[in-house]
């Protein structure tokens, strides 16, 4: 989208070429002007004898103008409907997130809540914000048919530069001229070159986790389900919406969202309205302007540009005036057509398309700012705990690539009692006792943090305070962590690898 100001009667707009419809119409206007010059020099008398009355051509010009205005009107309706539905998505998903968090935290007695209940609430809020942000990201990428996952990055209000709202800032210096030339001469269309003029990267609260990247790279488990119709990546938004519903229902089963039943039902309806608005946007993104009308308009323009030089040569006596009139008339008609084609598909990467990356950034900021007002004080401590846990998991993931070392299990016991020490035996029942900061102590802390999460199948994670679905082919470290959690809950002796 191009941002402009209407100062000095809007005259500075005439000097802007980036994103303008005139440069793409310039080629056809120049061809018509050249044809006029050739006819005026070599065959003016014959043409003047053949064409005595321009009335029929005036009628034809009126029909072409009517067809162009009608197409431009329908294209603007598509553009405005797309922007309206996008704002509906933003509003509904924001309302759903904020009201769900408010209902969950507002129905808790935070003073009497146990540590596990507090962690469950923190995990739910973090997971909900992450998944709603991921849902909006996949909506935007699906609308502009961009299925690359490497353009998803972690949202950071403090250090990240917001995506450009004005496409004029997305291309600078030589890049601007390169994009301008490719666009004017349709080089990208001829050679299928992807030259985006909008920012591709879209932020997500908490980023895209490795297991999510793996899951959304291939949404179906068997080749038989993939079919022959094409990519299934366009269904990612629906997959995330299913996960949000699962998270919502699990939270209710955990004892959260203890508010009035009509309010709980209404929250689900708000999310459904957002998905319905996404369906409207998908309709616009996947339904082109009707082919017969587009073909007729292009044929009318081609005929107009070919016949206009004959009419101008018949009724204009000066060469310079004939060339000028042909150029201006054809430029006007073709520019109207270019405006229509620009507006009928607002979800792409052209300068005048909607800045979807910026909308995602602002959407995330709105959620974070609103949820921050509802957070209890102890969420700060749980954030720090989640960040430490994410750092450990990241270190474990990096170490998993190294060859495993075979080391014996060491039984860690509590120090013997005084009487037992005097007798020389090993003391009483073994209990876990680890140095601060050791892997075993982190595992024990992790067991306590994940006890409630293990009950519903989510492993607590991430600096975003988010949870992860359990991995399906767990590593040795994952098995150790799981056994540590179970052993800690039973009060058993923990084997520790050193």
Short mmCIF file of C-alpha atoms in Angstrom, two decimals:
data_model
loop_
_atom_site.label_atom_id
_atom_site.label_comp_id
_atom_site.label_asym_id
_atom_site.label_seq_id
_atom_site.Cartn_x
_atom_site.Cartn_y
_atom_site.Cartn_z
CA UNK A 1 0.00 0.00 0.00
CA UNK A 2 1.26 3.46 -0.89
CA UNK A 3 0.82 6.16 1.76
CA UNK A 4 0.43 9.71 0.46
CA UNK A 5 -0.61 13.17 1.62
CA UNK A 6 -2.94 15.57 -0.17
CA UNK A 7 -0.88 18.68 0.44
CA UNK A 8 -0.51 21.41 -2.23
CA UNK A 9 -3.78 20.30 -3.84
CA UNK A 10 -2.34 16.82 -4.34
CA UNK A 11 0.02 18.00 -7.08
CA UNK A 12 3.08 16.18 -5.62
CA UNK A 13 1.32 12.92 -6.45
CA UNK A 14 2.09 13.57 -10.12
CA UNK A 15 5.82 13.20 -9.45
CA UNK A 16 5.61 9.73 -7.88
CA UNK A 17 6.27 6.81 -10.20
CA UNK A 18 6.62 3.93 -7.75
CA UNK A 19 3.30 2.10 -7.57
CA UNK A 20 1.76 4.27 -10.29
CA UNK A 21 -0.44 2.82 -13.04
CA UNK A 22 0.91 5.19 -15.69
CA UNK A 23 4.31 3.52 -16.30
CA UNK A 24 2.69 0.19 -17.15
CA UNK A 25 0.40 1.93 -19.65
CA UNK A 26 3.25 3.94 -21.17
CA UNK A 27 4.34 1.19 -23.59
CA UNK A 28 0.94 0.86 -25.28
CA UNK A 29 0.50 4.63 -25.48
CA UNK A 30 3.93 4.93 -27.12
CA UNK A 31 3.05 2.24 -29.69
CA UNK A 32 -0.16 4.07 -30.60
CA UNK A 33 1.71 7.39 -30.90
CA UNK A 34 4.33 5.77 -33.16
CA UNK A 35 1.61 4.31 -35.38
CA UNK A 36 0.01 7.75 -35.64
CA UNK A 37 3.30 9.32 -36.73
CA UNK A 38 3.85 6.66 -39.43
CA UNK A 39 0.33 7.05 -40.82
CA UNK A 40 0.56 10.83 -40.74
CA UNK A 41 3.81 10.84 -42.72
CA UNK A 42 3.16 8.11 -45.29
CA UNK A 43 -0.61 7.81 -45.85
CA UNK A 44 -2.53 10.85 -44.63
CA UNK A 45 -4.49 11.50 -47.86
CA UNK A 46 -5.76 7.94 -48.26
CA UNK A 47 -6.94 7.81 -44.66
CA UNK A 48 -8.72 11.16 -44.89
CA UNK A 49 -10.60 9.96 -47.97
CA UNK A 50 -11.65 6.70 -46.26
CA UNK A 51 -12.86 8.19 -42.96
CA UNK A 52 -15.26 11.12 -43.26
CA UNK A 53 -17.25 10.90 -39.99
CA UNK A 54 -15.86 9.88 -36.56
CA UNK A 55 -19.29 9.19 -35.00
CA UNK A 56 -19.00 5.42 -35.08
CA UNK A 57 -15.62 5.59 -33.37
CA UNK A 58 -17.04 7.90 -30.71
CA UNK A 59 -19.69 5.28 -29.92
CA UNK A 60 -17.01 2.62 -29.71
CA UNK A 61 -14.93 4.77 -27.37
CA UNK A 62 -17.96 5.22 -25.11
CA UNK A 63 -18.51 1.45 -24.93
CA UNK A 64 -14.84 0.86 -24.03
CA UNK A 65 -14.98 3.55 -21.37
CA UNK A 66 -18.14 2.06 -19.87
CA UNK A 67 -16.55 -1.41 -19.73
CA UNK A 68 -13.44 -0.01 -18.03
CA UNK A 69 -15.39 1.99 -15.45
CA UNK A 70 -17.54 -1.02 -14.65
CA UNK A 71 -14.47 -3.20 -14.13
CA UNK A 72 -12.80 -0.54 -12.01
CA UNK A 73 -15.90 -0.25 -9.84
CA UNK A 74 -16.08 -3.99 -9.23
CA UNK A 75 -12.33 -4.13 -8.53
CA UNK A 76 -12.62 -1.38 -5.93
CA UNK A 77 -15.49 -3.26 -4.30
CA UNK A 78 -13.24 -6.33 -4.06
CA UNK A 79 -10.42 -4.24 -2.58
CA UNK A 80 -12.66 -2.59 0.00
CA UNK A 81 -14.36 -5.86 0.93
CA UNK A 82 -10.94 -7.45 1.44
CA UNK A 83 -9.83 -4.66 3.76
CA UNK A 84 -13.13 -4.79 5.65
CA UNK A 85 -12.91 -8.54 6.16
CA UNK A 86 -9.28 -8.25 7.28
CA UNK A 87 -10.28 -5.76 9.95
CA UNK A 88 -13.09 -8.10 10.98
CA UNK A 89 -10.55 -10.90 11.44
CA UNK A 90 -8.29 -8.64 13.49
CA UNK A 91 -11.17 -7.46 15.65
CA UNK A 92 -12.75 -10.86 16.26
CA UNK A 93 -9.50 -12.67 17.06
CA UNK A 94 -8.40 -9.83 19.34
CA UNK A 95 -11.74 -9.84 21.18
CA UNK A 96 -11.61 -13.62 21.52
CA UNK A 97 -8.10 -13.60 22.98
CA UNK A 98 -8.63 -10.70 25.38
CA UNK A 99 -12.03 -11.83 26.65
CA UNK A 100 -10.88 -15.44 27.05
CA UNK A 101 -7.86 -14.38 29.10
CA UNK A 102 -10.02 -12.02 31.16
CA UNK A 103 -12.59 -14.76 31.80
CA UNK A 104 -9.94 -17.29 32.80
CA UNK A 105 -7.85 -15.07 35.07
CA UNK A 106 -10.87 -13.22 36.42
CA UNK A 107 -12.53 -16.44 37.56
CA UNK A 108 -9.45 -17.56 39.56
CA UNK A 109 -8.79 -16.95 43.24
CA UNK A 110 -5.13 -16.10 42.76
CA UNK A 111 -4.37 -15.80 46.47
CA UNK A 112 -5.62 -19.32 47.19
CA UNK A 113 -4.34 -20.88 43.97
CA UNK A 114 -1.74 -23.62 44.22
CA UNK A 115 1.56 -23.39 42.30
CA UNK A 116 0.25 -25.95 39.82
CA UNK A 117 -2.92 -23.92 39.22
CA UNK A 118 -0.85 -20.79 38.68
CA UNK A 119 1.41 -22.57 36.20
CA UNK A 120 -1.62 -23.95 34.37
CA UNK A 121 -3.11 -20.45 34.04
CA UNK A 122 0.21 -19.01 32.87
CA UNK A 123 0.64 -21.81 30.38
CA UNK A 124 -2.88 -21.35 28.99
CA UNK A 125 -2.49 -17.59 28.53
CA UNK A 126 0.89 -17.98 26.81
CA UNK A 127 -0.30 -20.81 24.59
CA UNK A 128 -3.46 -18.96 23.62
CA UNK A 129 -1.58 -15.80 22.59
CA UNK A 130 0.96 -17.84 20.64
CA UNK A 131 -1.61 -19.92 18.76
CA UNK A 132 -3.87 -16.98 17.92
CA UNK A 133 -0.85 -15.07 16.58
CA UNK A 134 0.20 -18.14 14.58
CA UNK A 135 -3.34 -18.46 13.25
CA UNK A 136 -3.33 -14.88 11.99
CA UNK A 137 0.12 -15.38 10.44
CA UNK A 138 -1.00 -18.46 8.49
CA UNK A 139 -4.15 -16.62 7.43
CA UNK A 140 -2.10 -13.81 5.91
CA UNK A 141 0.39 -16.15 4.25
CA UNK A 142 -2.40 -18.30 2.86
CA UNK A 143 -4.23 -15.31 1.36
CA UNK A 144 -1.17 -14.25 -0.64
CA UNK A 145 -0.26 -17.88 -1.47
CA UNK A 146 3.02 -17.76 0.43
CA UNK A 147 3.64 -21.13 2.07
CA UNK A 148 7.29 -20.69 3.08
CA UNK A 149 7.88 -21.25 6.79
CA UNK A 150 11.32 -19.64 6.85
CA UNK A 151 9.71 -16.19 6.64
CA UNK A 152 8.09 -16.58 10.08
CA UNK A 153 10.06 -14.92 12.88
CA UNK A 154 9.62 -14.24 16.59
CA UNK A 155 7.69 -11.09 17.47
CA UNK A 156 9.71 -8.69 19.61
CA UNK A 157 8.30 -5.27 20.45
CA UNK A 158 11.59 -4.03 21.91
CA UNK A 159 14.16 -4.82 19.22
CA UNK A 160 12.34 -5.75 16.02
CA UNK A 161 11.73 -3.09 13.39
CA UNK A 162 8.03 -2.94 12.51
CA UNK A 163 7.29 -3.98 8.93
CA UNK A 164 6.68 -1.09 6.58
CA UNK A 165 3.11 0.14 6.35
CA UNK A 166 4.07 2.09 3.22
CA UNK A 167 5.42 -0.09 0.40
CA UNK A 168 7.45 2.94 -0.66
CA UNK A 169 9.86 2.13 2.18
CA UNK A 170 10.25 -1.56 1.33
CA UNK A 171 12.45 -0.88 -1.71
CA UNK A 172 15.29 1.65 -1.61
CA UNK A 173 18.15 2.67 -3.88
CA UNK A 174 19.01 0.32 -6.73
CA UNK A 175 16.39 -2.16 -5.49
CA UNK A 176 13.69 0.39 -6.26
CA UNK A 177 14.86 0.82 -9.86
CA UNK A 178 15.16 -2.93 -10.28
CA UNK A 179 11.63 -3.48 -9.02
CA UNK A 180 10.36 -0.57 -11.11
CA UNK A 181 11.89 -1.93 -14.34
CA UNK A 182 10.69 -5.47 -13.68
CA UNK A 183 7.19 -4.19 -13.04
CA UNK A 184 6.93 -1.78 -15.96
CA UNK A 185 8.17 -4.23 -18.59
CA UNK A 186 6.46 -7.27 -17.01
CA UNK A 187 9.78 -9.13 -16.80
CA UNK A 188 8.57 -11.05 -13.75
CA UNK A 189 5.55 -12.22 -15.74
CA UNK A 190 7.61 -13.32 -18.75
CA UNK A 191 10.25 -15.25 -16.78
CA UNK A 192 8.23 -16.16 -13.65
CA UNK A 193 10.48 -14.12 -11.34
CA UNK A 194 9.32 -13.59 -7.75
CA UNK A 195 10.24 -10.00 -6.98
CA UNK A 196 8.18 -9.00 -3.92
CA UNK A 197 7.50 -5.33 -3.31
CA UNK A 198 5.92 -5.98 0.09
CA UNK A 199 7.68 -7.42 3.13
CA UNK A 200 7.43 -11.21 3.20
CA UNK A 201 8.47 -11.98 6.80
CA UNK A 202 5.59 -12.12 9.31
CA UNK A 203 6.06 -12.03 13.11
CA UNK A 204 4.49 -14.54 15.52
CA UNK A 205 4.31 -14.28 19.31
CA UNK A 206 6.78 -16.88 20.53
CA UNK A 207 8.03 -17.63 17.02
CA UNK A 208 7.63 -20.90 15.14
CA UNK A 209 8.80 -23.83 17.23
CA UNK A 210 10.74 -26.74 15.70
CA UNK A 211 7.94 -29.24 16.28
CA UNK A 212 5.44 -26.80 14.74
CA UNK A 213 7.67 -26.35 11.73
CA UNK A 214 7.77 -30.12 11.33
CA UNK A 215 4.03 -30.48 11.83
CA UNK A 216 2.97 -27.73 9.44
CA UNK A 217 5.44 -28.76 6.75
CA UNK A 218 3.34 -31.86 6.17
CA UNK A 219 -0.16 -31.73 7.60
CA UNK A 220 -1.32 -35.21 6.59
CA UNK A 221 0.31 -38.48 7.60
CA UNK A 222 -0.18 -40.58 4.48
CA UNK A 223 0.24 -39.97 0.72
CA UNK A 224 -3.29 -41.25 0.15
CA UNK A 225 -4.70 -38.26 2.03
CA UNK A 226 -2.77 -35.73 -0.04
CA UNK A 227 -4.69 -36.36 -3.23
CA UNK A 228 -3.89 -34.78 -6.58
CA UNK A 229 -5.43 -31.36 -6.12
CA UNK A 230 -2.26 -29.53 -5.10
CA UNK A 231 -0.67 -28.15 -1.97
CA UNK A 232 -2.28 -28.75 1.40
CA UNK A 233 -0.32 -25.88 2.93
CA UNK A 234 -3.29 -23.59 2.45
CA UNK A 235 -5.06 -25.48 5.24
CA UNK A 236 -2.57 -24.46 7.94
CA UNK A 237 -4.90 -21.81 9.34
CA UNK A 238 -7.62 -24.40 9.88
CA UNK A 239 -5.13 -26.74 11.57
CA UNK A 240 -4.12 -24.01 14.04
CA UNK A 241 -7.76 -23.18 14.70
CA UNK A 242 -8.31 -26.83 15.62
CA UNK A 243 -5.41 -26.62 18.09
CA UNK A 244 -6.93 -23.48 19.63
CA UNK A 245 -10.24 -25.27 20.15
CA UNK A 246 -8.39 -28.18 21.73
CA UNK A 247 -6.51 -25.82 24.04
CA UNK A 248 -9.77 -24.07 24.98
CA UNK A 249 -11.55 -27.33 25.86
CA UNK A 250 -8.56 -28.66 27.80
CA UNK A 251 -8.49 -25.52 29.90
CA UNK A 252 -12.14 -26.01 30.83
CA UNK A 253 -11.44 -29.64 31.76
CA UNK A 254 -8.53 -28.47 33.95
CA UNK A 255 -10.88 -26.30 35.95
CA UNK A 256 -10.23 -23.00 34.22
CA UNK A 257 -12.69 -20.57 32.63
CA UNK A 258 -14.99 -20.92 35.64
CA UNK A 259 -17.35 -18.20 34.50
CA UNK A 260 -20.93 -18.10 33.28
CA UNK A 261 -21.74 -20.72 30.65
CA UNK A 262 -23.28 -18.21 28.19
CA UNK A 263 -20.05 -16.21 28.26
CA UNK A 264 -17.96 -19.31 27.55
CA UNK A 265 -20.23 -20.17 24.63
CA UNK A 266 -20.05 -16.60 23.34
CA UNK A 267 -16.25 -16.69 23.28
CA UNK A 268 -16.32 -19.63 20.89
CA UNK A 269 -18.77 -17.76 18.68
CA UNK A 270 -16.42 -14.77 18.44
CA UNK A 271 -13.61 -17.01 17.18
CA UNK A 272 -15.97 -18.58 14.65
CA UNK A 273 -16.85 -15.11 13.33
CA UNK A 274 -13.15 -14.50 12.73
CA UNK A 275 -12.89 -17.73 10.75
CA UNK A 276 -15.99 -16.77 8.76
CA UNK A 277 -14.35 -13.46 7.83
CA UNK A 278 -11.25 -15.41 6.77
CA UNK A 279 -13.54 -17.44 4.52
CA UNK A 280 -14.68 -14.21 2.84
CA UNK A 281 -11.07 -13.20 2.26
CA UNK A 282 -10.29 -16.64 0.86
CA UNK A 283 -13.19 -16.22 -1.53
CA UNK A 284 -11.65 -13.01 -2.87
CA UNK A 285 -8.14 -14.50 -3.03
CA UNK A 286 -9.21 -17.62 -4.92
CA UNK A 287 -11.89 -16.14 -7.20
CA UNK A 288 -10.53 -14.08 -10.06
CA UNK A 289 -12.34 -11.38 -11.97
CA UNK A 290 -14.60 -13.19 -14.50
CA UNK A 291 -12.56 -14.28 -17.51
CA UNK A 292 -15.06 -13.25 -20.25
CA UNK A 293 -15.21 -9.69 -18.96
CA UNK A 294 -11.45 -9.39 -18.59
CA UNK A 295 -10.94 -10.80 -22.10
CA UNK A 296 -13.49 -8.44 -23.63
CA UNK A 297 -11.88 -5.42 -21.95
CA UNK A 298 -8.42 -6.39 -23.23
CA UNK A 299 -9.78 -6.90 -26.75
CA UNK A 300 -11.52 -3.51 -26.65
CA UNK A 301 -8.30 -1.81 -25.56
CA UNK A 302 -6.23 -3.49 -28.26
CA UNK A 303 -8.73 -2.46 -30.96
CA UNK A 304 -8.90 1.07 -29.58
CA UNK A 305 -5.13 1.47 -29.61
CA UNK A 306 -4.94 0.17 -33.21
CA UNK A 307 -7.77 2.23 -34.73
CA UNK A 308 -7.32 5.52 -32.89
CA UNK A 309 -4.30 6.58 -35.04
CA UNK A 310 -6.47 6.34 -38.17
CA UNK A 311 -9.12 8.62 -36.67
CA UNK A 312 -6.57 11.13 -35.39
CA UNK A 313 -4.76 11.23 -38.74
CA UNK A 314 -8.05 11.96 -40.53
CA UNK A 315 -9.10 14.96 -38.43
CA UNK A 316 -5.86 16.53 -37.10
CA UNK A 317 -3.64 18.60 -39.38
CA UNK A 318 -0.49 18.88 -37.25
CA UNK A 319 1.82 15.92 -36.63
CA UNK A 320 2.79 16.91 -33.09
CA UNK A 321 -0.85 17.33 -32.08
CA UNK A 322 -1.83 14.00 -33.63
CA UNK A 323 0.94 12.12 -31.81
CA UNK A 324 0.13 13.86 -28.52
CA UNK A 325 -3.59 13.12 -28.70
CA UNK A 326 -3.04 9.45 -29.54
CA UNK A 327 -0.58 9.05 -26.69
CA UNK A 328 -2.84 10.73 -24.09
CA UNK A 329 -6.03 8.90 -25.07
CA UNK A 330 -4.46 5.44 -25.09
CA UNK A 331 -2.56 6.20 -21.87
CA UNK A 332 -5.83 7.15 -20.19
CA UNK A 333 -7.71 4.00 -21.20
CA UNK A 334 -4.86 1.61 -20.39
CA UNK A 335 -4.21 3.32 -17.04
CA UNK A 336 -7.81 2.75 -16.00
CA UNK A 337 -7.38 -0.92 -16.85
CA UNK A 338 -4.15 -1.10 -14.81
CA UNK A 339 -5.90 0.47 -11.82
CA UNK A 340 -8.60 -2.19 -12.03
CA UNK A 341 -6.09 -5.05 -12.20
CA UNK A 342 -4.19 -3.60 -9.23
CA UNK A 343 -7.25 -3.45 -6.98
CA UNK A 344 -8.93 -6.74 -7.86
CA UNK A 345 -6.24 -8.82 -6.07
CA UNK A 346 -5.23 -6.97 -2.86
CA UNK A 347 -3.37 -9.82 -1.12
CA UNK A 348 -0.21 -10.08 -3.22
CA UNK A 349 3.24 -8.49 -3.15
CA UNK A 350 2.67 -5.49 -5.44
CA UNK A 351 3.19 -1.94 -4.11
CA UNK A 352 -0.54 -1.23 -3.90
CA UNK A 353 -1.45 -4.50 -2.19
CA UNK A 354 -2.34 -4.55 1.49
CA UNK A 355 0.62 -4.61 3.95
CA UNK A 356 -0.23 -7.94 5.58
CA UNK A 357 3.07 -8.19 7.50
CA UNK A 358 2.41 -4.84 9.19
CA UNK A 359 -1.13 -5.86 10.05
CA UNK A 360 0.26 -8.99 11.75
CA UNK A 361 2.76 -6.90 13.73
CA UNK A 362 0.07 -4.49 14.92
CA UNK A 363 -2.25 -7.40 15.72
CA UNK A 364 0.41 -8.98 17.95
CA UNK A 365 1.10 -5.67 19.68
CA UNK A 366 -2.58 -5.25 20.45
CA UNK A 367 -2.84 -8.70 22.01
CA UNK A 368 0.35 -8.32 24.07
CA UNK A 369 -0.61 -4.86 25.34
CA UNK A 370 -4.12 -5.92 26.35
CA UNK A 371 -3.13 -9.20 28.00
CA UNK A 372 -0.38 -7.42 29.93
CA UNK A 373 -3.05 -5.41 31.76
CA UNK A 374 -4.66 -8.65 32.98
CA UNK A 375 -1.53 -10.50 34.14
CA UNK A 376 -1.15 -11.21 37.87
CA UNK A 377 2.19 -10.36 39.47
CA UNK A 378 3.39 -13.94 39.76
CA UNK A 379 3.39 -14.31 35.96
CA UNK A 380 6.73 -12.48 35.92
CA UNK A 381 8.35 -15.25 37.96
CA UNK A 382 6.79 -17.90 35.74
CA UNK A 383 8.10 -16.06 32.68
CA UNK A 384 11.63 -16.26 34.08
CA UNK A 385 11.12 -19.94 34.85
CA UNK A 386 9.91 -20.57 31.32
CA UNK A 387 12.88 -18.72 29.83
CA UNK A 388 15.30 -20.83 31.86
CA UNK A 389 13.51 -23.98 30.79
CA UNK A 390 13.62 -22.96 27.14
CA UNK A 391 17.35 -22.30 27.39
CA UNK A 392 17.89 -25.78 28.83
CA UNK A 393 15.74 -27.41 26.16
CA UNK A 394 17.63 -25.53 23.47
CA UNK A 395 20.93 -26.77 24.91
CA UNK A 396 19.58 -30.33 25.03
CA UNK A 397 18.42 -30.06 21.42
CA UNK A 398 21.85 -28.89 20.32
CA UNK A 399 23.55 -31.65 22.28
CA UNK A 400 21.27 -34.29 20.78
CA UNK A 401 23.13 -33.95 17.49
CA UNK A 402 26.40 -35.12 19.12
CA UNK A 403 27.14 -38.90 19.40
CA UNK A 404 25.73 -40.29 22.65
CA UNK A 405 28.24 -41.17 25.35
CA UNK A 406 27.74 -44.37 27.33
CA UNK A 407 28.08 -43.48 31.01
CA UNK A 408 26.91 -45.38 34.08
CA UNK A 409 23.89 -44.28 36.06
CA UNK A 410 24.83 -42.87 39.45
CA UNK A 411 22.42 -43.32 42.34
CA UNK A 412 22.10 -40.07 44.22
CA UNK A 413 21.08 -40.49 47.85
CA UNK A 414 20.57 -38.22 50.78
CA UNK A 415 23.38 -37.95 53.36
CA UNK A 416 23.21 -40.71 56.01
CA UNK A 417 21.77 -39.92 59.38
CA UNK A 418 24.11 -39.44 62.31
CA UNK A 419 23.36 -42.86 63.80
CA UNK A 420 23.74 -44.57 60.49
CA UNK A 421 27.05 -42.86 59.87
CA UNK A 422 28.31 -44.16 63.17
CA UNK A 423 27.25 -47.67 62.19
CA UNK A 424 28.89 -47.26 58.80
CA UNK A 425 25.86 -48.11 56.67
CA UNK A 426 24.34 -46.03 53.91
CA UNK A 427 21.56 -44.30 55.79
CA UNK A 428 17.84 -44.37 55.33
CA UNK A 429 15.59 -44.15 52.30
CA UNK A 430 17.14 -42.45 49.28
CA UNK A 431 15.80 -39.01 48.45
CA UNK A 432 16.84 -36.69 45.61
CA UNK A 433 19.49 -34.16 46.56
CA UNK A 434 21.31 -32.27 43.78
CA UNK A 435 23.69 -29.35 43.56
CA UNK A 436 22.06 -26.10 42.46
CA UNK A 437 22.16 -25.65 38.71
CA UNK A 438 23.07 -29.28 37.99
CA UNK A 439 21.19 -31.15 35.24
CA UNK A 440 19.47 -33.26 37.86
CA UNK A 441 18.25 -30.23 39.80
CA UNK A 442 16.92 -28.66 36.60
CA UNK A 443 15.12 -31.90 35.78
CA UNK A 444 13.56 -31.95 39.25
CA UNK A 445 12.41 -28.35 38.88
CA UNK A 446 11.11 -29.19 35.46
CA UNK A 447 9.17 -32.12 36.91
CA UNK A 448 7.39 -29.82 39.32
CA UNK A 449 6.67 -27.26 36.57
CA UNK A 450 5.34 -29.90 34.19
CA UNK A 451 3.24 -31.99 36.56
CA UNK A 452 -0.01 -30.30 35.60
CA UNK A 453 1.03 -30.13 31.95
CA UNK A 454 1.68 -33.89 31.83
CA UNK A 455 -1.93 -34.48 32.77
CA UNK A 456 -3.16 -32.86 29.55
CA UNK A 457 -0.37 -33.88 27.18
CA UNK A 458 1.43 -30.53 26.89
CA UNK A 459 5.05 -30.01 27.88
CA UNK A 460 5.70 -26.57 29.37
CA UNK A 461 8.14 -24.58 27.27
CA UNK A 462 9.59 -21.46 25.79
CA UNK A 463 10.35 -17.87 26.60
CA UNK A 464 6.90 -17.07 25.44
CA UNK A 465 5.68 -19.26 28.28
CA UNK A 466 4.23 -21.71 25.85
CA UNK A 467 3.50 -25.39 25.78
CA UNK A 468 4.40 -27.95 23.19
CA UNK A 469 2.67 -31.10 22.03
CA UNK A 470 4.58 -34.19 23.03
CA UNK A 471 7.08 -35.49 20.49
CA UNK A 472 6.18 -38.76 18.85
CA UNK A 473 9.53 -40.40 18.68
CA UNK A 474 11.23 -39.06 21.78
CA UNK A 475 14.97 -39.00 22.29
CA UNK A 476 16.88 -40.48 25.21
CA UNK A 477 16.92 -37.13 26.96
CA UNK A 478 13.17 -36.80 26.55
CA UNK A 479 12.68 -40.26 28.04
CA UNK A 480 14.94 -39.33 30.95
CA UNK A 481 13.02 -36.12 31.56
CA UNK A 482 9.73 -38.00 31.47
CA UNK A 483 10.96 -40.64 33.88
CA UNK A 484 12.34 -37.92 36.14
CA UNK A 485 8.93 -36.25 36.26
CA UNK A 486 7.16 -39.47 37.10
CA UNK A 487 9.77 -40.45 39.67
CA UNK A 488 9.63 -37.05 41.33
CA UNK A 489 5.88 -37.34 41.70
CA UNK A 490 6.29 -40.79 43.30
CA UNK A 491 9.18 -39.66 45.54
CA UNK A 492 11.47 -42.35 44.10
CA UNK A 493 15.21 -42.40 43.54
CA UNK A 494 16.30 -40.67 40.33
CA UNK A 495 19.02 -42.11 38.10
CA UNK A 496 21.17 -39.29 36.76
CA UNK A 497 23.57 -39.48 33.81
CA UNK A 498 26.85 -37.68 34.39
#
